[in-house]
PDB file of C-alpha atoms in Angstrom:
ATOM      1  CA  UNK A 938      85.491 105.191  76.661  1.00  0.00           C
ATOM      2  CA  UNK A 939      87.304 103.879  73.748  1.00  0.00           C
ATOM      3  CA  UNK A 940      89.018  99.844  73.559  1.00  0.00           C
ATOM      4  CA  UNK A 941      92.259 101.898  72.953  1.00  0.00           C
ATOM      5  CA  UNK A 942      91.575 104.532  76.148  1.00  0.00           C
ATOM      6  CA  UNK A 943      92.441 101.032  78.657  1.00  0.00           C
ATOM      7  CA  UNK A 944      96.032 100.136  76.648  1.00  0.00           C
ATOM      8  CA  UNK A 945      99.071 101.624  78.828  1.00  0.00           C
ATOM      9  CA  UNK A 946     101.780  99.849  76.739  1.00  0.00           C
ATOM     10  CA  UNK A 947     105.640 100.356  75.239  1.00  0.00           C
ATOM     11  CA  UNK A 948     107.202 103.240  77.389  1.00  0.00           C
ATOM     12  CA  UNK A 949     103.834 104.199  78.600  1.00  0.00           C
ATOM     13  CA  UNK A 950     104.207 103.101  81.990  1.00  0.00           C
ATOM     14  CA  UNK A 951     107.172 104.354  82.580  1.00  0.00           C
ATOM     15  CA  UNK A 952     106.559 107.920  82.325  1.00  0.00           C
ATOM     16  CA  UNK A 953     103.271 107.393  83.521  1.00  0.00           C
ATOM     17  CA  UNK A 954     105.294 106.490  86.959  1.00  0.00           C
ATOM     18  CA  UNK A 955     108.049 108.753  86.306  1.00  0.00           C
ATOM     19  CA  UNK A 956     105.975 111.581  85.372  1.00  0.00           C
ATOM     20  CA  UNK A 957     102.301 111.162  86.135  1.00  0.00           C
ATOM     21  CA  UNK A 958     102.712 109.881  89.877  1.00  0.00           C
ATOM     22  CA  UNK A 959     104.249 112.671  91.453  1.00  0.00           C
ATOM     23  CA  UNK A 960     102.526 114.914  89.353  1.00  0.00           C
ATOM     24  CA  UNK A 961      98.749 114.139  90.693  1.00  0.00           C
ATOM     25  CA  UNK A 962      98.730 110.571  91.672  1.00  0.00           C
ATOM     26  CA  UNK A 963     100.526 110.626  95.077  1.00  0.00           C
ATOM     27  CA  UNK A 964      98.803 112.975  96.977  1.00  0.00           C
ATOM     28  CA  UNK A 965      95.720 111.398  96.504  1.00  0.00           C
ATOM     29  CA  UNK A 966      97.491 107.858  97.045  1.00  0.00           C
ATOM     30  CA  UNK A 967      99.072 108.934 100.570  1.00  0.00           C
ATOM     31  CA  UNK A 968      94.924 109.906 101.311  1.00  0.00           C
ATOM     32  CA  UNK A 969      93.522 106.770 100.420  1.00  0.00           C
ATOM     33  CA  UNK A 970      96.083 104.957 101.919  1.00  0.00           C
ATOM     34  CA  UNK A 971      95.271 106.972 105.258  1.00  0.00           C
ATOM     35  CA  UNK A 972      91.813 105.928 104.672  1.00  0.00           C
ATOM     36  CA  UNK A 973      92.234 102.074 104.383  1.00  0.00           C
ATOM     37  CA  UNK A 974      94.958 101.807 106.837  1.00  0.00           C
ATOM     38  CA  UNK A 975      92.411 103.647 109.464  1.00  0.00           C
ATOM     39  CA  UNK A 976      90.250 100.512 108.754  1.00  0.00           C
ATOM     40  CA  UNK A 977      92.654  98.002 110.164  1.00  0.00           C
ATOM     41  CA  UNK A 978      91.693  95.548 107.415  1.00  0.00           C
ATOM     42  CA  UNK A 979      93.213  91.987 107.224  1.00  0.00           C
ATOM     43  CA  UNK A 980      92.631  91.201 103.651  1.00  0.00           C
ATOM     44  CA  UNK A 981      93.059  93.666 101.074  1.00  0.00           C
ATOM     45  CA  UNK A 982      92.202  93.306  97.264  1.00  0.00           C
ATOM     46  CA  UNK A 983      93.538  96.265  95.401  1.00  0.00           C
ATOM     47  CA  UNK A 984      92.083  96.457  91.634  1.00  0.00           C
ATOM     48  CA  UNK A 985      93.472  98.433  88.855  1.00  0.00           C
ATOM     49  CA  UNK A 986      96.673  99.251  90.475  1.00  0.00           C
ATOM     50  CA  UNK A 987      98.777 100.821  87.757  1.00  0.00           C
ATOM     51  CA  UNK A 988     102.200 101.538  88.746  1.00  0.00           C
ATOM     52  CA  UNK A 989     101.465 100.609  92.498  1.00  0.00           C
ATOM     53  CA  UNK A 990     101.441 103.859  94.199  1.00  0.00           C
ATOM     54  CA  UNK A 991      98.598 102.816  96.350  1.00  0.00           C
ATOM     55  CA  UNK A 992     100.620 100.055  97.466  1.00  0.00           C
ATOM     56  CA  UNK A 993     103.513 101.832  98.325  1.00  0.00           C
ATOM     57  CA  UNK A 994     101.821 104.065 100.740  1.00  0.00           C
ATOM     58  CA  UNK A 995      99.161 101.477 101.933  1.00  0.00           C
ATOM     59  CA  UNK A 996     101.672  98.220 102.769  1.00  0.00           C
ATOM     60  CA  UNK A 997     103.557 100.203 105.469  1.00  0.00           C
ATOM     61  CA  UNK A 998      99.928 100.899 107.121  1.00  0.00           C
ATOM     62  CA  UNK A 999      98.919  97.069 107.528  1.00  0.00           C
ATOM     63  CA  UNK A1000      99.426  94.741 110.123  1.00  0.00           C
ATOM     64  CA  UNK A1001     101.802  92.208 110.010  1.00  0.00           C
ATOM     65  CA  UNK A1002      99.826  89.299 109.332  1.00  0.00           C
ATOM     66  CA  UNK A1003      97.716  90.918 106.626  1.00  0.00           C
ATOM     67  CA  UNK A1004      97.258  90.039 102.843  1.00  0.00           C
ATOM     68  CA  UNK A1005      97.212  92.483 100.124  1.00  0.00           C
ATOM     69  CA  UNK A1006      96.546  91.005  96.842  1.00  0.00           C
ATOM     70  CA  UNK A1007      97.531  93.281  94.153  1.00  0.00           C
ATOM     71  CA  UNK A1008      95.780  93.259  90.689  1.00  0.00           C
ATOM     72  CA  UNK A1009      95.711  95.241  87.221  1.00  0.00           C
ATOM     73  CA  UNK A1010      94.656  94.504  83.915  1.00  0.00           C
ATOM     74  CA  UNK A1011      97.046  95.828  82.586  1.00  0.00           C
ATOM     75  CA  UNK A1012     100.400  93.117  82.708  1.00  0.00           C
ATOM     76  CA  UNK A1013     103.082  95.850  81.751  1.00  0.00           C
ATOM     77  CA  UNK A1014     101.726  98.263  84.169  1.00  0.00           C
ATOM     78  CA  UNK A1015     101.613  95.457  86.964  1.00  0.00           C
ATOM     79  CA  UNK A1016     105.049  94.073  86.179  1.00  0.00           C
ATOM     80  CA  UNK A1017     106.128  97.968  86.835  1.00  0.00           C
ATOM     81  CA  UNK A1018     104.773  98.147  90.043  1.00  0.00           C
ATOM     82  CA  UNK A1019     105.770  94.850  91.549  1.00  0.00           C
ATOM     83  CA  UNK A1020     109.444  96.397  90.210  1.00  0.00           C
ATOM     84  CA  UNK A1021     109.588  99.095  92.609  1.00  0.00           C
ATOM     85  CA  UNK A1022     107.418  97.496  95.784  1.00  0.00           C
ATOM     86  CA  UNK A1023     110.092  96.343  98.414  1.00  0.00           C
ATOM     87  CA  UNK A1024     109.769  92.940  99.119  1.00  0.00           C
ATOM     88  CA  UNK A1025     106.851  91.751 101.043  1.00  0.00           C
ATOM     89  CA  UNK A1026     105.688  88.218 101.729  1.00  0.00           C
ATOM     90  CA  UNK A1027     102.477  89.736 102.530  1.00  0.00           C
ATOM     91  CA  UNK A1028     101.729  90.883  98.983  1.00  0.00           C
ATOM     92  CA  UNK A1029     100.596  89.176  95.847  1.00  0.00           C
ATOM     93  CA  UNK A1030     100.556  90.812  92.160  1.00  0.00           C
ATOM     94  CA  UNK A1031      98.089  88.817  90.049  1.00  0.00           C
ATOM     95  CA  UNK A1032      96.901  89.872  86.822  1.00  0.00           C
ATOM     96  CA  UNK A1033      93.134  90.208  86.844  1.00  0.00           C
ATOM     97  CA  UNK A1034      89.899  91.918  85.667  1.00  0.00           C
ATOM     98  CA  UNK A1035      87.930  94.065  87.883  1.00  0.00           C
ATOM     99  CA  UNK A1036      84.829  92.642  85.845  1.00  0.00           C
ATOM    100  CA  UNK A1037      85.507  88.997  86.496  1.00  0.00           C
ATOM    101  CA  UNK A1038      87.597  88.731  90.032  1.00  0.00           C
ATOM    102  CA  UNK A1039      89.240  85.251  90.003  1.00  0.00           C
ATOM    103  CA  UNK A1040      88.224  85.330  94.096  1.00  0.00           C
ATOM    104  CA  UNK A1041      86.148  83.166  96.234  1.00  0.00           C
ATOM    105  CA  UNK A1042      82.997  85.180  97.457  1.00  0.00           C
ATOM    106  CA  UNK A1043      83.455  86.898 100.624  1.00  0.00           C
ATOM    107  CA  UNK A1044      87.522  86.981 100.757  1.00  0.00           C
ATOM    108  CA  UNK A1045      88.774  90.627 101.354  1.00  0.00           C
ATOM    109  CA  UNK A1046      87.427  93.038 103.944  1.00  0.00           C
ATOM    110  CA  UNK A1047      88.610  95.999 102.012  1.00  0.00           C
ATOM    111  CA  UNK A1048      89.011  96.566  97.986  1.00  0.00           C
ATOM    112  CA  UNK A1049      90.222  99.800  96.879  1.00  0.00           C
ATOM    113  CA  UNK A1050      90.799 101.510  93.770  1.00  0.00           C
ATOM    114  CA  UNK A1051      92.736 104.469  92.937  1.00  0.00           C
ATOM    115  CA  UNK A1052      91.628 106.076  89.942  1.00  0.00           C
ATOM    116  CA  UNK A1053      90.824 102.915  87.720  1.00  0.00           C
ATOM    117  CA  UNK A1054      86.663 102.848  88.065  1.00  0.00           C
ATOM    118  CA  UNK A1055      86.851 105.244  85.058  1.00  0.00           C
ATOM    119  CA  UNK A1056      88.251 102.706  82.555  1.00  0.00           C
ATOM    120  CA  UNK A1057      85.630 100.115  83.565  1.00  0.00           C
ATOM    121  CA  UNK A1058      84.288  99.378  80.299  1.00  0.00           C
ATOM    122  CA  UNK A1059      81.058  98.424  82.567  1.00  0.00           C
ATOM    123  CA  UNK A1060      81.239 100.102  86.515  1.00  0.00           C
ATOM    124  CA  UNK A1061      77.859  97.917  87.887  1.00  0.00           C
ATOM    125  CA  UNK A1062      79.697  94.604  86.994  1.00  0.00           C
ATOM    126  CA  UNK A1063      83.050  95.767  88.287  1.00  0.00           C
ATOM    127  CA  UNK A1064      80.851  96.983  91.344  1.00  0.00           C
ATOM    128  CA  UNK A1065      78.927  94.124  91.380  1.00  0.00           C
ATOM    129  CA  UNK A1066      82.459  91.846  91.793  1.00  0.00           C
ATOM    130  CA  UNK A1067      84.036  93.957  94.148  1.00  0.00           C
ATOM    131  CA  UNK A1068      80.631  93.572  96.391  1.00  0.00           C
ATOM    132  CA  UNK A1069      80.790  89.669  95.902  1.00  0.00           C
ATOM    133  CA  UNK A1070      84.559  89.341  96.905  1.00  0.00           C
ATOM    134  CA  UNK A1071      84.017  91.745 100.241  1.00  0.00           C
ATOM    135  CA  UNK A1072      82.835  89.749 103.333  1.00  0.00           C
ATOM    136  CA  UNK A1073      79.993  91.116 105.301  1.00  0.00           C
ATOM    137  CA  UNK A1074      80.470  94.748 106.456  1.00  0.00           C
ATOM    138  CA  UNK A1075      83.292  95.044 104.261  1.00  0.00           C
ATOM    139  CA  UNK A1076      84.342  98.564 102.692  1.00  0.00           C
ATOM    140  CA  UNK A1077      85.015  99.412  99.144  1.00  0.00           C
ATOM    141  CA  UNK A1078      87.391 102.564  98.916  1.00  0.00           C
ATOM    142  CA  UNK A1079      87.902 104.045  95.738  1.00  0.00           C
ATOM    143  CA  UNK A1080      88.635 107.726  93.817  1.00  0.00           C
ATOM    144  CA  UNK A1081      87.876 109.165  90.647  1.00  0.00           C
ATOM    145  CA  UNK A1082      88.830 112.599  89.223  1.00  0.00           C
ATOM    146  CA  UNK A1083      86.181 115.486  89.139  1.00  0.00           C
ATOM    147  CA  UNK A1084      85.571 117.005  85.621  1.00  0.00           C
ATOM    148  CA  UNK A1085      88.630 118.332  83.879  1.00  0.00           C
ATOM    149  CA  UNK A1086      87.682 121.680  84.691  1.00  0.00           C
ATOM    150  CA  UNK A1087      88.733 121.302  88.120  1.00  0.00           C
ATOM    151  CA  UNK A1088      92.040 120.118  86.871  1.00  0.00           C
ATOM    152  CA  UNK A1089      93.870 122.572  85.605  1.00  0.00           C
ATOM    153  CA  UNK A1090      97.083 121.011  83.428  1.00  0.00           C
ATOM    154  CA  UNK A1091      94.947 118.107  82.038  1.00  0.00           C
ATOM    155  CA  UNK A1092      92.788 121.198  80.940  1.00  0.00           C
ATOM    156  CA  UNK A1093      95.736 123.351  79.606  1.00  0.00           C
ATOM    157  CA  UNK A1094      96.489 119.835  78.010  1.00  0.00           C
ATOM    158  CA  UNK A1095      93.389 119.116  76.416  1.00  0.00           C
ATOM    159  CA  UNK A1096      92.894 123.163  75.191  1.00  0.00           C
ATOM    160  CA  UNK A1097      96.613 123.449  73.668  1.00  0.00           C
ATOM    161  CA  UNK A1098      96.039 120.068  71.807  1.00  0.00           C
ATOM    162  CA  UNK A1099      92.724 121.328  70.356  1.00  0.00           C
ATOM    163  CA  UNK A1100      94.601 124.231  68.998  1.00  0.00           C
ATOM    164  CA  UNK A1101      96.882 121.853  67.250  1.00  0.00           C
ATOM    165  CA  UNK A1102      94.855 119.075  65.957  1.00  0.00           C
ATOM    166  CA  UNK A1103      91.437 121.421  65.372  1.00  0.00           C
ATOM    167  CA  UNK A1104      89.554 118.645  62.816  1.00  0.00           C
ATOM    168  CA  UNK A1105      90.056 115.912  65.241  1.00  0.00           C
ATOM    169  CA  UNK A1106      91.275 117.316  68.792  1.00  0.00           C
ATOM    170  CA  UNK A1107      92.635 114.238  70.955  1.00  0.00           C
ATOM    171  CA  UNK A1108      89.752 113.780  74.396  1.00  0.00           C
ATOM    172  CA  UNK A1109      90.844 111.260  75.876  1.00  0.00           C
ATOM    173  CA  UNK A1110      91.854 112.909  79.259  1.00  0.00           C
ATOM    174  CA  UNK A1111      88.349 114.638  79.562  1.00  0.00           C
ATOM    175  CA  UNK A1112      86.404 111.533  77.819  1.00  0.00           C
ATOM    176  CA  UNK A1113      87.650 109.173  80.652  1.00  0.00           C
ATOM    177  CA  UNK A1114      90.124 109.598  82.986  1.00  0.00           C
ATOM    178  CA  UNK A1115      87.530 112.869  84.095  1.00  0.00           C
ATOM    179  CA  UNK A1116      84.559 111.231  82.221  1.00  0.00           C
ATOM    180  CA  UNK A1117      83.366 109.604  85.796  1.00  0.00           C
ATOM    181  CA  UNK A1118      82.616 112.785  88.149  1.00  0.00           C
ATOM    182  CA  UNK A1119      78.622 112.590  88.722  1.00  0.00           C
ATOM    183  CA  UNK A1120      78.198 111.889  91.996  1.00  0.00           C
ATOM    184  CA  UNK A1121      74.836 111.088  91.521  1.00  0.00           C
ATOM    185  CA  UNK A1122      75.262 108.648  89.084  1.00  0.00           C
ATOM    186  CA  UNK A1123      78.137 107.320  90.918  1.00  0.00           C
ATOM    187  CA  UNK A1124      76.089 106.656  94.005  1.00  0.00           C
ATOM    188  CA  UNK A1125      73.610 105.745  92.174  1.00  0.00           C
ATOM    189  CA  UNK A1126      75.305 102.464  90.592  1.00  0.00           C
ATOM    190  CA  UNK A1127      76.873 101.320  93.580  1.00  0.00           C
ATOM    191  CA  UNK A1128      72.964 100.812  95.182  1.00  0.00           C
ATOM    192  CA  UNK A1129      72.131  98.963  92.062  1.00  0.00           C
ATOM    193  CA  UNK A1130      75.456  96.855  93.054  1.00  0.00           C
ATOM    194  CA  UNK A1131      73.999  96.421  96.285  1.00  0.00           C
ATOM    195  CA  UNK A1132      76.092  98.624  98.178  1.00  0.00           C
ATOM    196  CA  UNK A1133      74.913 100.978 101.254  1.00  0.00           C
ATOM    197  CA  UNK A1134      76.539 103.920 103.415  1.00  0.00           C
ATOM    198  CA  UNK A1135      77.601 105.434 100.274  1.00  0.00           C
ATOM    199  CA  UNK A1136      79.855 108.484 101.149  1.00  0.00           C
ATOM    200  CA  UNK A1137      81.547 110.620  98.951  1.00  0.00           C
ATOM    201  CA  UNK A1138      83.442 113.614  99.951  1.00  0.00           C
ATOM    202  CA  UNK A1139      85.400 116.061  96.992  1.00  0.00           C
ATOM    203  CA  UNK A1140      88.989 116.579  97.838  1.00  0.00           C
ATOM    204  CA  UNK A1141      91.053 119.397  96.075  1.00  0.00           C
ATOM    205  CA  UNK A1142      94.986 119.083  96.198  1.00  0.00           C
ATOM    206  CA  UNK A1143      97.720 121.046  94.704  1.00  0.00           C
ATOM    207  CA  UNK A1144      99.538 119.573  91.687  1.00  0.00           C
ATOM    208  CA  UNK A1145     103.123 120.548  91.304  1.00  0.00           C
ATOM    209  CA  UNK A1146     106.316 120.380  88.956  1.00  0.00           C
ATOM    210  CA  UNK A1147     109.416 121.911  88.510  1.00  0.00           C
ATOM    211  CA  UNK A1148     108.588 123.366  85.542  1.00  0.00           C
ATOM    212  CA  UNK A1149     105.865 123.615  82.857  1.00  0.00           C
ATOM    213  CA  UNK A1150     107.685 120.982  80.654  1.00  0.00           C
ATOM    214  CA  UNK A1151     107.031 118.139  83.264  1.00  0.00           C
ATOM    215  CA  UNK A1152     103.235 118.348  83.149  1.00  0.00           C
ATOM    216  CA  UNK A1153     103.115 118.205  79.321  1.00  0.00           C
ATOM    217  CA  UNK A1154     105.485 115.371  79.102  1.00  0.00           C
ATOM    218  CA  UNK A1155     103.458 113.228  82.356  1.00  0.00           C
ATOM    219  CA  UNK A1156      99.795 114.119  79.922  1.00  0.00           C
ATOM    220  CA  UNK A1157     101.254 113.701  76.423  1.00  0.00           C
ATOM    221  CA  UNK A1158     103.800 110.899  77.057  1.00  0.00           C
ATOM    222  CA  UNK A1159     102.394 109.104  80.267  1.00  0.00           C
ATOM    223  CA  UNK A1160      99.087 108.495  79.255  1.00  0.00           C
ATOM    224  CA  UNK A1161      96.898 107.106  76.071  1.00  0.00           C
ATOM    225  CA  UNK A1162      97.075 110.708  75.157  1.00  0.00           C
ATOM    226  CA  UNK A1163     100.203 109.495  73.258  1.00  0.00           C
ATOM    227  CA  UNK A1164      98.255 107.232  71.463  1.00  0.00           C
ATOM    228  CA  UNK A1165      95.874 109.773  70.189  1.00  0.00           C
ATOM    229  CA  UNK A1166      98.691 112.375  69.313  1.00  0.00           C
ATOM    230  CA  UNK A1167     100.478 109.758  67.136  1.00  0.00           C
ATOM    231  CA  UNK A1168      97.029 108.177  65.608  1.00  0.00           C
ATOM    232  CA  UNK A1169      97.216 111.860  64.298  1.00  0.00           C
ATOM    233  CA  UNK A1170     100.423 112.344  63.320  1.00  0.00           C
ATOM    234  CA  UNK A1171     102.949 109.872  64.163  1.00  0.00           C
ATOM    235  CA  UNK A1172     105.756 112.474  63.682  1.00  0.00           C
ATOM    236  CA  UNK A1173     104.137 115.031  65.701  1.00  0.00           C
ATOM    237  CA  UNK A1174     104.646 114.093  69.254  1.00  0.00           C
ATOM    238  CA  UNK A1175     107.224 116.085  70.074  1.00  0.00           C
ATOM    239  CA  UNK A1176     105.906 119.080  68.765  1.00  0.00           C
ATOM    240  CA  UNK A1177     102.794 118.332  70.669  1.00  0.00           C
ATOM    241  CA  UNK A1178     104.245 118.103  74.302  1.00  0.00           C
ATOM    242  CA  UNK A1179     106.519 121.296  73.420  1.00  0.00           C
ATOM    243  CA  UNK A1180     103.222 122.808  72.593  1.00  0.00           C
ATOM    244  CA  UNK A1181     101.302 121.825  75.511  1.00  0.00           C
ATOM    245  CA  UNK A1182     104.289 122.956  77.752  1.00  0.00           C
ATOM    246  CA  UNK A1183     104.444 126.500  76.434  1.00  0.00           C
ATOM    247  CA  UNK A1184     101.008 126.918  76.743  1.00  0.00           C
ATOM    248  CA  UNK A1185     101.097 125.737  80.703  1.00  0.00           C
ATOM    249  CA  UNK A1186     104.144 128.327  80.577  1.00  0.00           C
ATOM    250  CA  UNK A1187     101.980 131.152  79.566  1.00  0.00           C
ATOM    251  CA  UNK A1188      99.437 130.403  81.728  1.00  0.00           C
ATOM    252  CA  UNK A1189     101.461 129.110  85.103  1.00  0.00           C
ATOM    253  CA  UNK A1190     104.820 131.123  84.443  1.00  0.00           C
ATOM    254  CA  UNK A1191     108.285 129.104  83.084  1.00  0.00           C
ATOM    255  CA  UNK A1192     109.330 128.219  86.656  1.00  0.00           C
ATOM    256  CA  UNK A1193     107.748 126.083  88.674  1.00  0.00           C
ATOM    257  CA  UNK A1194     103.820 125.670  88.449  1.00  0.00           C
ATOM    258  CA  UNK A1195     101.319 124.675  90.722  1.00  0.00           C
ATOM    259  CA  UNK A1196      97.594 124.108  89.738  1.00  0.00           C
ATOM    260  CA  UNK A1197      94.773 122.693  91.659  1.00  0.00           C
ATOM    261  CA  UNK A1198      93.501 118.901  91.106  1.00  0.00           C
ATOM    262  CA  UNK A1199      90.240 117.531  92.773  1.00  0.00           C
ATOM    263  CA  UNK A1200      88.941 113.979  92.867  1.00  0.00           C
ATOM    264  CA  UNK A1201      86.046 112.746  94.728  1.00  0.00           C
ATOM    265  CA  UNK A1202      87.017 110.098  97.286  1.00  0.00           C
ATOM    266  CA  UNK A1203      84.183 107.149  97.453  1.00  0.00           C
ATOM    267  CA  UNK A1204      83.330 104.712 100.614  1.00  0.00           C
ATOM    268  CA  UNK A1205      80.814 102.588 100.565  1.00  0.00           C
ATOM    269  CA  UNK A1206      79.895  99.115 102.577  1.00  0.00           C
ATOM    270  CA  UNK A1207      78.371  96.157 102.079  1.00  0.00           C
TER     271      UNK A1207
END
């Protein structure tokens, strides 16, 4: 991963929650949500939030007298989320890295994580933190996206920009948002945390848009993709995503398009 692969800034966030959240991020949110509301936990750390779609699905599914501490990196991105949450005296937003938890040891009895262990610049200290802040028994629930091959538009993405930008093609959906899909070596680094009952189970979904416009503009716009497009030509952006949405249209049709997505969904106690 690159410094520049963790900065969602400007109108980034935006269209990553505008466009990138219904596109792949809620159907996996509404699962893990299922998973950590089945858990009945009474203190919930959530790290690497984003635009809070986790925490729109999950803070319906907790007991009343529960805390859910809310954290990202990321200030824009967090300032986003707490935007569209509801209010909720259960819930605080607190600006934080997942390498360094400002916690107490042995505070939450759940941390979760949708899709954010792939921009840990190092996963066994982020593991290693999430482990200290869990009390005994506690569960960390996370997700991270199976290679890019198993995800169809971030593929079309990543080809069409290749053919555009052939001396330097742009990676940065397939270097680290679907960098992170060995399940050996993800298991692997959570023993050296000190984790056990590591479980990991592959989910495919369906991802889905009105038309083949919508998944360019959520990959080339929504994401540090933009970055890399305009690091290459800062006039070209445009041109990119209208690029990257005819090629989904010759591929998926110019209606609407559907295209699987799998992630691997990760449990493991401590």
């Amino acid at each position: 991963m690159l410094e520049t692969d963790k900065v969602f800034s400007g109108s980034i966030p935006e269209n990553y929650d505008r466009y990138m959240v219904p596109l792949v991020f809620e159907p996996f949110a509404t699962d893990l949500a299922r998973r950590a509301g089945a858990l009945s936990p009474s203190a919930v750390l959530e790290v690497a939030a984003g635009t809070g779609v986790v925490t729109r699905a999950l803070a319906p599914k907790l007991p009343p007298g529960a805390s859910y501490v809310v954290t990202d990196l990321n200030q824009p991105m967090l300032d986003y989320a707490a935007s569209r949450q509801a209010p909720d005296g259960r819930i605080q937003w607190r600006q934080a890295d997942a390498l360094a938890l400002p916690f107490e040891n042995a505070a939450f009895d759940l941390v979760c994580c949708q899709f954010g262990a792939m921009f840990f610049p190092n996963r066994l200290s982020a593991y290693r933190e999430a482990k200290r802040v869990l009390k005994p028994g506690g569960y960390f629930l996370f997700n991270v996206w199976d290679r890019i091959e198993e995800n169809v538009f971030a593929d079309d993405v990543t080809n069409a920009l290749a053919r555009i930008f052939p001396d330097d093609p742009p990676r940065f959906l397939a270097r680290t948002p679907h960098g992170y899909h060995d399940k050996a070596l993800i298991r692997s680094e959570l023993e050296d945390a000190g984790f056990s009952q590591v479980v990991i189970e592959t989910r495919a979904e369906q991802s889905r848009a009105s038309s083949p416009r919508i998944p360019a503009v959520a990959y080339c716009q929504g994401t540090v993709l933009r970055t890399e497009i305009e690091a290459r030509d800062p006039g070209k952006l445009d041109a990119a995503t209208d690029y990257a949405a005819s090629a989904i249209a010759d591929r998926h049709g110019s209606g609407e398009v559907a295209a699987k997505i799998q992630a691997h969904i990760v449990m493991a106690v401590v």
